[in-house]
Amino acid sequence: TFKKYEKVFREDYEKWYRANEAYRNEVKADPDRLSYHLMPETGWLNDPNGLCQFKGEYHIYYQYTPFEPTGELKLWGHYRTRDFVHFDSCEPVLFPDSDEDAHGVYSGSAFSEGDTIHYFYTGNVKLFDRPDYDYIMAGRLSNTLHVTSRDGFHFSPKQLLMSNKDYPSDISAHVRDPKVIRREDGCYMVLGARDEDSRGLVLVYRSQDLERWEYHGRIVTKEAFGYMWECPDLFLLDGKLCLICCPQGVEKSGLDFWNVHQCTAVVLDYDFRPGTWELPDRTAIHMLDRGFDFYAPQTFEDEKGRRILIGWMGIPDASYTNPTVKKGWQHALTLPRQLHLEGDRLIQEPMEELKALRKGCRSYENGKSLKEEHALCCEILADFTDCTYMKLELRKGVWLTWEDHILSLKLGVCGSGRDTRKVEIERLNKLHIFSDTTSLEIFINQGREVFTTRVYGQESGLSLDCDGKVQVVVYDLAGLEYR
Ligand code: FRU
């Protein structure tokens, strides 16, 4: 296929695509493929990119290496939908074909204005004469690029906006993942970065015309919080400003930060004054998801004014090999979720549209008698009253339990080497669970806590044991339809 780190042009990809029908069929036939989640047709997928709704259509781009499942040379893959049930599987839109992004069209975002969508992304360039492990002299350039489109499919020539020499002098070569927010006084771009003392932070730039960007300031923490922040996303939600970002290198603390890399959210009263802005104290920063597989989410506002989030259902983790790698593919996107604030807490709930996937429905007035042999691709809604403990088997060997206020997800034999994640929950009121062939998304107490994970083992078997009262509804779910 392709040698690592050579440019890939659209024509190269098209030729490769024509020659690889057998590869596609092989992946399609894998029983581990998900039924109602977006995946790469072949190869590797990571971050969602360029999320937007434009003229009624939702565009979901993503980091994509079609050629092989371990993810090296990144393109932007593309799905389009109107309803999150029927999808067009479209050709990739951006290729690593220019001197500014020759070794990866890295993550970025969309910003639509009038009849144009603006995209901002990071062009990764490897400098082969320098070591990549030295983070200051890192063997890379992180270019900030801009392209536009009037339909989400055809893109303008690439425009270089900024390169390493333009970032502040105390910042290392690691700068990436631009996201733009509009305010009355201009547009602001946030970029994830690592400084020369190896602390993660957000750089803020400002522009009036989306082409000339000036350094405006930075968002930092008082105490170091990881060495690099990826994929920052600054947006208004229910009248407050929120920052989601993915700090790398945060140490475990109690039940928190157990993944290799984290995804965190915080409400902040950043006033966009130039200079350095310190986040409120660390305790205000909370984890967005407690599962094994959640990283690099992106949000956007749709035409109904909803703030929607899609994440990467995967995580960079050298200590574990996803079993689908040997079948030629890896990773997926999460279900789309709608965000709200409850106080200063960001809550996530599956999008309304997903109700259209529901097929058969079974409801249990007394859920304690729940025992089902066949539910695997299903949605489970459980309402608890006066419950003090709960044990739910989600498929053979996978347990969600709540005892002594600790909610714990145990993957057991289905974890492929990964075992347990936990969170403390004062009261258990509601569970809303989406189970797909090889994934689980568990929304607790209306999305105050979420566990997202891949799970490997498809022997179905659903049963519940708890005290108090519980009402349960189980829906079988249809798969997505592709054109
Ligand atoms: C996050 C990330 C981004 C980068 C992209 C490359 O998963 O590392 O920081 O732009 O993936 O694929």
PDB file of N, CA and C in Angstrom, residues 38 124 149 174-175 184 200 256 258 261 267 276 279 288 315 321 326 344 357 400 455 462:
ATOM      1  N   LEU A  38     -21.033   4.672  13.552  1.00  0.00           N
ATOM      2  CA  LEU A  38     -20.200   4.933  12.374  1.00  0.00           C
ATOM      3  C   LEU A  38     -18.800   4.389  12.596  1.00  0.00           C
ATOM      4  N   ASN A 124       0.040  18.250   9.583  1.00  0.00           N
ATOM      5  CA  ASN A 124       1.201  17.693  10.274  1.00  0.00           C
ATOM      6  C   ASN A 124       2.314  17.435   9.257  1.00  0.00           C
ATOM      7  N   SER A 149     -15.758  25.582   1.753  1.00  0.00           N
ATOM      8  CA  SER A 149     -16.585  24.793   0.852  1.00  0.00           C
ATOM      9  C   SER A 149     -17.982  25.407   0.831  1.00  0.00           C
ATOM     10  N   HIS A 174       4.336  21.191  19.586  1.00  0.00           N
ATOM     11  CA  HIS A 174       3.008  20.563  19.665  1.00  0.00           C
ATOM     12  C   HIS A 174       1.901  21.609  19.817  1.00  0.00           C
ATOM     13  N   VAL A 175       1.280  21.926  18.709  1.00  0.00           N
ATOM     14  CA  VAL A 175       0.158  22.873  18.673  1.00  0.00           C
ATOM     15  C   VAL A 175      -0.832  22.286  17.681  1.00  0.00           C
ATOM     16  N   GLU A 184     -19.348  38.787  19.552  1.00  0.00           N
ATOM     17  CA  GLU A 184     -19.692  40.042  18.879  1.00  0.00           C
ATOM     18  C   GLU A 184     -18.462  40.807  18.423  1.00  0.00           C
ATOM     19  N   GLY A 200       0.400  21.408  29.583  1.00  0.00           N
ATOM     20  CA  GLY A 200      -0.654  21.553  28.592  1.00  0.00           C
ATOM     21  C   GLY A 200      -1.393  22.874  28.774  1.00  0.00           C
ATOM     22  N   ASP A 256     -10.723   8.869  39.598  1.00  0.00           N
ATOM     23  CA  ASP A 256     -10.644   9.712  38.396  1.00  0.00           C
ATOM     24  C   ASP A 256      -9.392   9.441  37.543  1.00  0.00           C
ATOM     25  N   TRP A 258      -8.501   7.404  34.982  1.00  0.00           N
ATOM     26  CA  TRP A 258      -7.932   6.063  34.835  1.00  0.00           C
ATOM     27  C   TRP A 258      -7.562   5.726  33.403  1.00  0.00           C
ATOM     28  N   HIS A 261      -5.279   8.635  28.387  1.00  0.00           N
ATOM     29  CA  HIS A 261      -5.465  10.072  28.221  1.00  0.00           C
ATOM     30  C   HIS A 261      -6.896  10.413  28.601  1.00  0.00           C
ATOM     31  N   VAL A 267     -16.780  24.533  33.308  1.00  0.00           N
ATOM     32  CA  VAL A 267     -17.487  25.795  33.033  1.00  0.00           C
ATOM     33  C   VAL A 267     -16.569  26.910  33.496  1.00  0.00           C
ATOM     34  N   THR A 276      -3.191  35.987  29.822  1.00  0.00           N
ATOM     35  CA  THR A 276      -3.298  34.625  30.350  1.00  0.00           C
ATOM     36  C   THR A 276      -4.490  34.514  31.285  1.00  0.00           C
ATOM     37  N   LEU A 279      -7.739  28.870  34.768  1.00  0.00           N
ATOM     38  CA  LEU A 279      -8.996  28.151  35.027  1.00  0.00           C
ATOM     39  C   LEU A 279      -9.267  28.133  36.520  1.00  0.00           C
ATOM     40  N   LEU A 288     -15.531  13.816  31.409  1.00  0.00           N
ATOM     41  CA  LEU A 288     -16.719  13.806  30.567  1.00  0.00           C
ATOM     42  C   LEU A 288     -17.267  12.394  30.403  1.00  0.00           C
ATOM     43  N   ILE A 315      -9.312   5.210  22.126  1.00  0.00           N
ATOM     44  CA  ILE A 315      -8.375   6.052  22.861  1.00  0.00           C
ATOM     45  C   ILE A 315      -6.974   5.585  22.483  1.00  0.00           C
ATOM     46  N   THR A 321      -4.404  -4.044  22.620  1.00  0.00           N
ATOM     47  CA  THR A 321      -4.635  -4.138  21.173  1.00  0.00           C
ATOM     48  C   THR A 321      -6.087  -4.483  20.931  1.00  0.00           C
ATOM     49  N   LYS A 326      -6.734  -7.259  13.827  1.00  0.00           N
ATOM     50  CA  LYS A 326      -6.355  -8.368  12.926  1.00  0.00           C
ATOM     51  C   LYS A 326      -7.428  -8.631  11.868  1.00  0.00           C
ATOM     52  N   ASP A 344     -23.206  23.679  37.128  1.00  0.00           N
ATOM     53  CA  ASP A 344     -21.970  23.780  36.351  1.00  0.00           C
ATOM     54  C   ASP A 344     -21.514  22.428  35.834  1.00  0.00           C
ATOM     55  N   LEU A 357     -34.495   4.301  15.649  1.00  0.00           N
ATOM     56  CA  LEU A 357     -33.873   2.969  15.495  1.00  0.00           C
ATOM     57  C   LEU A 357     -34.655   1.890  16.236  1.00  0.00           C
ATOM     58  N   LEU A 400     -22.703  -4.311  35.306  1.00  0.00           N
ATOM     59  CA  LEU A 400     -22.784  -2.954  35.829  1.00  0.00           C
ATOM     60  C   LEU A 400     -23.396  -3.101  37.219  1.00  0.00           C
ATOM     61  N   VAL A 455     -16.512  -3.499  23.775  1.00  0.00           N
ATOM     62  CA  VAL A 455     -16.607  -4.702  24.582  1.00  0.00           C
ATOM     63  C   VAL A 455     -16.585  -5.879  23.613  1.00  0.00           C
ATOM     64  N   LEU A 462     -29.328 -10.797  29.433  1.00  0.00           N
ATOM     65  CA  LEU A 462     -29.593  -9.555  30.163  1.00  0.00           C
ATOM     66  C   LEU A 462     -30.357  -9.933  31.422  1.00  0.00           C
TER      67      LEU A 462
END
